[in-house]
Structures are given as C-alpha cells and as structure tokens.
C-alpha positions in Angstrom: 0.0 0.0 0.0 1.5 3.4 -1.0 1.9 6.1 1.6 -0.7 8.2 -0.2 -3.4 5.5 0.0 -2.5 4.7 3.6 -2.7 8.4 4.5 -6.1 8.8 3.0 -7.3 5.8 5.1 -5.9 7.4 8.3 -7.4 10.7 7.4 -10.8 9.1 7.2 -10.5 8.2 10.9 -9.6 11.7 12.3 -11.0 15.2 12.3 -7.7 16.7 11.2 -5.6 16.3 8.0 -2.9 13.9 6.9 -0.1 15.3 4.7 2.3 13.3 2.5 5.1 14.2 0.1 2.8 15.2 -2.7 0.6 17.6 -0.7 1.3 21.4 -1.3 1.4 22.1 2.4 3.8 19.3 3.2 7.1 21.3 2.9 5.8 24.1 5.1 4.5 21.7 7.7 7.9 19.8 8.0 10.0 23.0 8.3 11.1 23.9 11.8 13.1 26.7 13.5 16.5 25.2 12.7 17.0 25.3 8.9 19.7 22.6 9.2 16.8 20.1 9.7 15.6 18.8 6.4 14.0 15.5 7.1 10.9 14.0 5.3 8.3 12.2 7.4 6.2 9.6 5.6 3.1 11.4 7.1 2.4 14.6 8.9 -0.8 14.2 11.0 -2.2 17.6 11.7 -4.3 16.8 14.7 -7.5 18.7 15.6 -8.4 16.8 18.8 -6.9 14.6 21.5 -8.7 11.7 19.8 -6.7 12.5 16.6 -3.5 12.2 18.6 -4.5 8.9 20.1 -5.4 7.5 16.6 -2.1 8.7 15.2 -0.1 7.0 17.9 -1.9 3.7 17.5 -1.5 4.0 13.7 2.2 4.7 13.9 2.7 1.8 16.4 0.8 -0.6 14.2 2.9 0.4 11.2 6.2 0.4 13.2 6.8 4.1 12.4 8.9 6.4 14.5 6.8 9.2 16.2 7.9 12.8 16.4 5.7 15.5 18.1 5.6 19.1 16.9 4.3 22.1 18.8 6.4 25.2 18.0 9.3 23.4 16.3 11.9 25.2 18.4 14.0 22.2 19.4 17.4 22.8 17.8 17.8 19.1 16.9 14.4 19.1 15.1 13.5 15.8 16.7 9.8 16.6 15.9 10.5 15.7 12.3 11.2 11.9 11.9 12.7 10.7 8.7 10.2 8.4 7.0 8.2 8.4 10.3 4.9 9.9 11.5 5.0 13.5 12.7 2.1 14.4 15.1 1.6 18.1 14.4 -0.2 19.7 17.3 -0.3 23.2 15.7 -4.0 23.1 14.8 -4.7 22.6 18.5 -3.7 26.2 19.5 -6.6 27.5 21.6 -6.4 29.2 25.0 -9.3 29.5 27.3 -9.1 31.8 30.4 -11.2 31.9 33.6 -10.1 35.3 35.2 -12.1 34.6 38.3 -10.3 31.4 39.1 -7.0 32.7 37.6 -6.7 29.7 35.3 -5.8 29.2 31.6 -6.4 26.0 29.7 -4.0 25.8 26.9 -4.1 23.3 24.0 -1.0 21.3 23.3 -0.2 23.1 20.0 -0.4 26.7 21.3 2.4 29.1 21.0 3.5 31.4 23.9 2.2 34.5 22.2 -1.4 33.0 22.2 -1.1 32.5 26.0 0.2 36.0 26.6 -2.5 37.6 24.4 -5.3 35.7 26.0 -4.3 36.4 29.6 -3.1 40.1 29.4 -6.5 41.7 28.9 -7.5 40.3 32.3 -4.3 41.7 34.0 -3.0 38.1 34.4 0.0 36.2 33.3 2.2 33.2 33.9 5.8 32.4 33.0 6.0 32.0 29.3 9.5 32.0 27.9 11.2 34.9 26.0 10.1 34.4 22.4 6.4 34.4 21.5 6.5 31.8 18.7 8.0 29.1 21.0 5.6 26.3 21.7 4.0 26.1 25.1 4.4 22.4 25.2 8.1 22.0 24.6 9.0 24.9 26.8 6.9 23.8 29.8 7.7 20.1 29.7 11.4 20.9 29.9 10.9 23.4 32.8 10.1 26.8 31.2 12.4 29.8 32.0 11.0 33.2 31.2 11.0 36.9 32.3 8.5 36.2 35.1 10.2 33.1 36.5 12.0 34.9 39.4 8.6 36.3 40.5 6.2 33.3 39.8 8.4 30.3 39.2 9.1 28.3 36.0 6.3 27.5 33.5 6.2 23.9 34.9 5.8 25.2 38.4 2.5 26.9 37.3 0.8 23.8 35.8 -2.1 22.6 37.8 -2.9 19.6 35.6 -2.0 18.0 32.3 -4.2 16.1 29.8 -2.0 13.4 28.3 -2.3 10.8 25.5 -0.1 7.9 26.5 2.0 5.5 24.3 -1.0 3.1 24.4 -3.3 5.8 22.9 -5.2 6.3 26.2 -6.1 9.7 27.6 -5.3 10.4 31.2 -5.0 13.4 33.5 -2.1 14.2 35.7 -2.2 16.5 38.7 -1.2 16.5 42.4 -4.4 14.4 43.1 -4.4 12.2 40.0 -1.5 10.2 38.6 0.7 12.2 40.9 4.0 10.5 39.9 3.3 11.3 36.2 2.5 14.9 37.2 5.9 15.0 38.9 7.7 13.7 35.8 5.9 16.0 33.3 7.2 19.0 35.2 10.7 19.0 33.7 11.0 15.5 32.3 10.4 16.5 28.7 8.3 14.6 26.2 9.2 11.2 27.4 5.9 10.1 28.9 3.2 11.0 26.4 1.7 13.7 24.3 0.2 16.6 26.3 -2.9 17.9 24.6 -3.9 20.4 27.3 -2.1 22.3 30.1 -4.0 24.0 33.0 -2.0 26.9 34.2 -2.2 29.0 37.3 -2.2 32.7 36.5 -1.0 35.6 38.5 -2.0 39.3 38.7 0.5 41.3 36.8 0.4 45.1 37.3 2.8 47.3 35.5 4.9 47.5 32.4 8.3 46.2 31.4 11.6 48.0 31.4 14.5 46.6 29.3 18.0 47.9 30.1 21.2 47.1 28.2 24.6 48.9 28.5 27.3 48.0 25.9 31.0 48.1 26.7 34.2 47.6 24.8 35.8 44.2 25.5 38.7 45.5 27.5 36.4 47.3 30.0 34.0 44.4 30.2 35.7 42.2 32.9 35.3 44.9 35.7 31.8 45.7 34.5 30.7 42.0 34.6 32.1 41.6 38.1 30.1 44.6 39.3 27.0 43.4 37.5 27.4 40.0 39.1 27.5 41.6 42.6 24.4 43.8 41.8 22.5 40.7 40.8 23.1 39.2 44.2 20.8 41.8 45.8 18.4 42.4 42.9 14.6 42.4 43.5 12.6 39.5 42.1 11.0 41.8 39.5 14.5 42.1 37.9 16.1 39.4 35.7 19.7 40.3 35.2 21.2 39.6 31.7 24.6 39.8 30.1 25.7 39.2 26.5 29.0 39.0 24.5 29.2 39.0 20.7 30.2 41.0 17.7 28.8 44.4 16.8 29.9 46.2 13.7 32.8 43.9 13.3 34.3 44.1 16.8 33.6 42.1 20.0 31.4 43.8 22.6 29.8 42.9 25.8 26.6 44.2 27.4 25.0 44.0 30.9 21.5 44.9 31.9 18.2 43.6 33.2 14.6 43.1 32.4 12.1 44.5 34.9 8.4 43.7 35.1 6.4 45.7 37.5 6.5 49.4 38.5 8.8 50.9 36.0 9.8 53.8 38.2 10.9 51.4 40.8 12.8 49.4 38.2 14.7 52.6 37.1 16.3 52.7 40.6 18.7 49.9 39.5 20.0 52.1 36.7 22.4 54.4 38.6 24.4 51.6 40.2 24.6 49.8 36.8 25.8 52.9 35.0 28.4 53.5 37.7 30.2 50.3 36.7 31.8 51.9 33.7 31.3 54.2 30.7 29.2 52.4 28.1 29.7 52.8 24.4 25.9 53.0 24.1 22.8 52.1 26.1 19.2 51.1 25.7 16.6 51.9 28.3 13.2 51.0 26.9 9.8 50.9 28.4 7.3 48.5 26.8 4.3 46.3 27.4 4.7 42.8 28.6 3.3 41.4 25.3 5.7 43.5 23.3 8.5 42.4 25.6 7.7 38.8 24.7 7.9 39.6 21.0 11.1 41.6 21.3 13.4 38.8 20.1 11.0 37.3 17.5 12.7 38.7 14.5 16.1 37.6 15.8 14.8 34.1 16.4 13.3 33.7 12.9 12.9 30.3 11.2 15.3 30.9 8.2 18.8 30.3 9.8 21.0 27.3 10.4 21.5 27.0 14.2 23.5 25.4 16.9 23.9 26.1 20.7 25.4 24.8 23.9 24.5 25.6 27.4 25.4 25.3 31.1 24.0 26.0 34.5 26.4 27.7 37.0 26.0 28.0 40.7 28.6 30.7 40.9 30.3 33.1 38.6 33.9 33.6 39.7 36.2 36.0 38.0 37.8 33.2 36.0 34.3 32.3 34.6 33.7 35.9 33.6 37.0 35.9 31.7 36.1 32.6 29.9 32.7 34.0 29.1 34.2 37.1 27.4 37.0 35.2 25.5 34.5 32.9 23.8 36.9 30.0 23.6 39.7 32.0 22.1 42.9 33.5 23.6 41.8 37.1 23.1 38.1 37.2 22.3 38.7 37.7 18.6 38.2 35.4 15.7 35.9 34.3 12.8 32.7 32.4 13.2 32.5 33.0 17.0 29.1 32.5 18.6 27.4 35.0 20.8 26.5 34.1 24.3 24.2 35.2 27.1 23.8 34.9 30.9 20.4 35.0 32.4 19.8 35.1 36.2 17.8 32.4 38.0 17.0 32.5 41.7 13.9 34.0 43.3 10.8 32.0 43.0 12.6 29.3 41.0 14.7 28.4 44.0 11.7 28.6 46.4 10.4 25.3 45.1 12.1 22.3 46.8 14.3 20.5 44.2 12.6 17.1 44.8 9.1 18.5 44.0 9.6 18.3 40.2 11.6 16.5 37.7 13.2 19.8 36.8 16.5 20.0 38.5 19.3 22.4 39.5 17.1 25.0 41.2 20.2 26.4 42.9 21.4 27.7 39.6 22.7 31.3 39.7 22.9 31.9 35.9 22.2 30.0 32.8 24.9 30.3 30.1 23.9 29.8 26.4 26.3 30.0 23.5 24.4 30.3 20.3 25.4 30.7 16.7 23.3 31.1 13.5 24.3 31.3 9.9 23.0 30.7 6.3 25.8 29.1 4.3 25.9 25.3 4.7 29.7 25.2 4.0 30.2 26.9 7.4 28.4 24.2 9.4 31.6 22.5 10.7 33.3 25.8 11.6 30.3 27.3 13.4 29.5 24.1 15.3 33.1 23.6 16.3 33.4 27.2 17.6 30.3 26.8 19.7 31.6 23.5 21.2 35.0 25.1 22.0 33.4 28.0 23.7 31.1 25.9 25.8 34.0 23.6 26.6 36.0 26.5 28.0 33.3 26.9 30.7 32.9 23.2 31.5 34.9 23.5 34.7 32.4 26.1 36.1 29.2 24.1 35.1 26.9 22.6 37.6 24.4 21.0 35.2 22.4 21.8 32.1 18.8 22.8 31.1 17.2 20.0 29.2 15.6 22.5 26.7 19.1 23.7 25.7 20.7 20.3 25.2 21.7 19.5 21.6 23.6 16.5 20.5 25.1 15.4 23.8 22.9 12.2 23.9 22.8 10.4 27.2 25.7 12.4 28.6 23.5 15.5 28.3 20.6 13.8 30.0 22.8 12.9 32.9 23.8 16.6 33.1 20.2 17.7 33.2 19.1 15.3 36.0 21.1 14.1 39.0 21.3 10.3 39.5 18.5 9.9 42.0 16.1 11.9 39.8 17.2 10.0 36.7 16.4 6.7 38.4 12.9 8.0 39.4 12.3 9.2 35.8 13.4 5.8 34.4 10.9 4.1 36.7 8.3 6.4 35.4 9.2 5.6 31.8 9.0 1.9 32.7 5.4 2.5 33.8 4.1 4.8 31.0 6.3 4.0 27.9 8.1 0.7 28.4 8.7 0.3 24.7 10.2 3.8 24.4 7.7 4.9 21.8 8.5 8.5 22.6 12.3 8.4 22.1 12.8 11.3 19.6 13.6 13.7 22.4 16.3 14.0 25.1 15.5 10.5 25.9 15.1 8.8 29.2 15.1 5.2 28.1 13.2 2.5 30.0 15.1 -0.2 31.9 17.0 -2.5 29.5 16.7 -0.3 26.4 19.5 1.9 25.0 19.0 5.6 24.9 
C-alpha cells in the first residue's frame, strides 16, 4: 500500500488532516526553526483533537513508524521531524481559554506562547512563558520553562495545575497533584518522554505594571570589571528584575553588554540604573519601556525560522572572576576570531529556588545563571566551523558548570541527559518511563530510556 493511499485511510479516521510528500502544504509543515533540519516524514498528521493524537499514535505503532511530536518546532535538533516516520503536528490545536475569576488558563498542546500571553493580558493576568512568542508552550513547559516572570512566579512547569496526556497506548489520562501524581511530577521537567500533552491547565497571577529593558554595551577591554560589578548587583536584585549579560560581535568588533529586564512598577525598576551605570562608561545604552506582550515579542525577528543553528548551554551555581573571563573570551585567547558564537547569561533564583528541588523532575534549582552560547548562519559550508566554535566556547566553561537545562541540550545524547538530571532523579524518571512508555515509543527527544533499552 502506498503512503498516499495509507494516508487517506488514516485521514478518514480523524478530524484533522494527513499530509504526505505530494501535498502542497507538506514542505511548510515539516519546516522547523533550525534550517539545518531537512527530514521528510512519511506522514504529517495535523491533529485537531486529542482523539486524533490517540489515533495517530496507534496507527504509527501498528505500522512500526517512529513518532515525532511538533508544537512550536523550536528544538534545535528538530526531533519533531522523523525521517520516514509519522509526525504528530499539534499546531492546529492552538486554543487558549481563560477563567479570570479562578485565575486559570487551559492551553491546548499546540499553542504558542504568544497566544497564551495575548489571552491572559486583557485580564491583567500572566504566567511564566519564555522569552520568544513563537515558541511552543508544550516543549517549553515540559522541559521546565524559563522566562522573564520566573523569578517572580516560578518556572512554567511550576505553574501547571494539571496535564491532559495521550499515552503510548493511545489512552487519555489526566495528571495532577491528586491524580497520577507521579506522572505529574515527571511531566514538570522530564520533557516529552511520557506521552503527548494535549492540554495544560496553568495557574495565572495578577501582573500590574509594564516592562523595562535595560542594556549597556561596553568595549571588551572594559567588560571584565563591569561584569564583576553586574554579578554583585545581581546578588541583591529584587525578584522583579532578571539580570542579563551578553557577549558577541557588533559592527565587526567584539562587545559585551550588561543589563536587566524589569516587570512591574517601571519607576521602581529605574532605581537599578544608577548603580549599573556606575560600573563603567558604556559605548551605548538602551533603556526601553514597553508592554509585557511586546517584551515577549522583542526577540521574535532575531529568532526567525530561516537560519541554520547550533547552541550549547550550562548552568552555573557561581560566577567567579575566571568564569567571567572565559565568558568574554568565547573559547579564544583574546576574544577575537571568525565564526565565533554570541553568548548570554540569564539570572535564576527568586521563586525558581523557592520550590524544593525534589518536588519536580526539573533540577538544578540552585542555579545562579544560565549560560547559552548560540550561533546562526546561512551558508551550509560553514556548518563545521560554526559548530566547532560553539563547542570550544562551551568547553571553555565546562569547569564552572553545575548542570544543564534540558531545553538547551543539543547532540550530547545520554551524557547531556545525565547533566540535566542528578542520578536519583534519573532513576525515578526511568521508573516512570517503565510505567508509561516501556517500549520507548517516545524516544525522539532528550531521551530517558526505560530499563533495559539503550538511549
């Protein structure tokens, strides 16, 4: 039976659509955020309902097809797109329903962060929702979910009251503190290892005020002293502030910046400016007031879907002077060179650290900063050079690392998974995998294999 005939039979069993190689929409549907990913699924099932998801899982298992699950398509490995497999495309399931009285939002599994922000903001409510509005709610939340509100309200996963999940057997279950509590624990940080989440119930928080974005840029030779002062200011920063730093090339020369994003009373947020400006004489600065929704869109054009991409990341519990120097040198002797990636530091702490580490699968709540080295380019002949530079840069900070964020892992395989979860949590996650997916149906992810199966 040809894939086209088979697809039409499957399409007759679901409310959504099934795309194959000869459909006009096929190429758009298989394209993801990283342009290096160019795989061709045998079928793309554009699911309209949870029942469609269940039917697609059963169909794929009956046909021995690998399953990939797409929401926003932001995973740098593009694991959502299985070569000659079946891609479950959740993007048609993008609705958000808000109950402002109960401060709850029910978010379908294919929704993007922008849809969540736009639905909640008219009610003066919000929850932690990443930094880029076209990221998928599902992938972000299942891995943890850092965002500009996390120091005030916790990670995205900390704000999920319940999950609706389609299991590897094609059954629909609910997970919450009161129902399937161990699965609820694992879904908050364990990634897409245990099923396909078709609905998230989020706790919302009153959010009064606007956003203030502050960045001060410095020449590279002045940056070490500035970064040391910025680090010390972060130690006493209010929870409304998320301190940020960056190093990269501007107009052909290496530069560094320090700053913060403030959400709340903007005038109160401006009180952090004088001590920051006192750290040195910036080459230029940006002090920008904006709405929360616009803040969430601020990096959308930068994070467009047309570039080849690679990144590496670390968590760090401290930032000694030697780590600052390594951050600024970018894996080189002097901070100069071709094809060097940019990198950022983003502060954790606050409400993230309030949650006991054992309460969720997400780990490393004692993180001080997250480091991410990211590179993007267009010319395929640069692939090896760009990836090699990013690896060298991240490697230069290995000795300062305390772990990794599962949503920033790339091609580290099981070594990366072991960095994301300490041994006792990994054992618990493996037991959970044994219960909910013993055949490792959902393995196109940062995989936690069941007992006896290779990752």
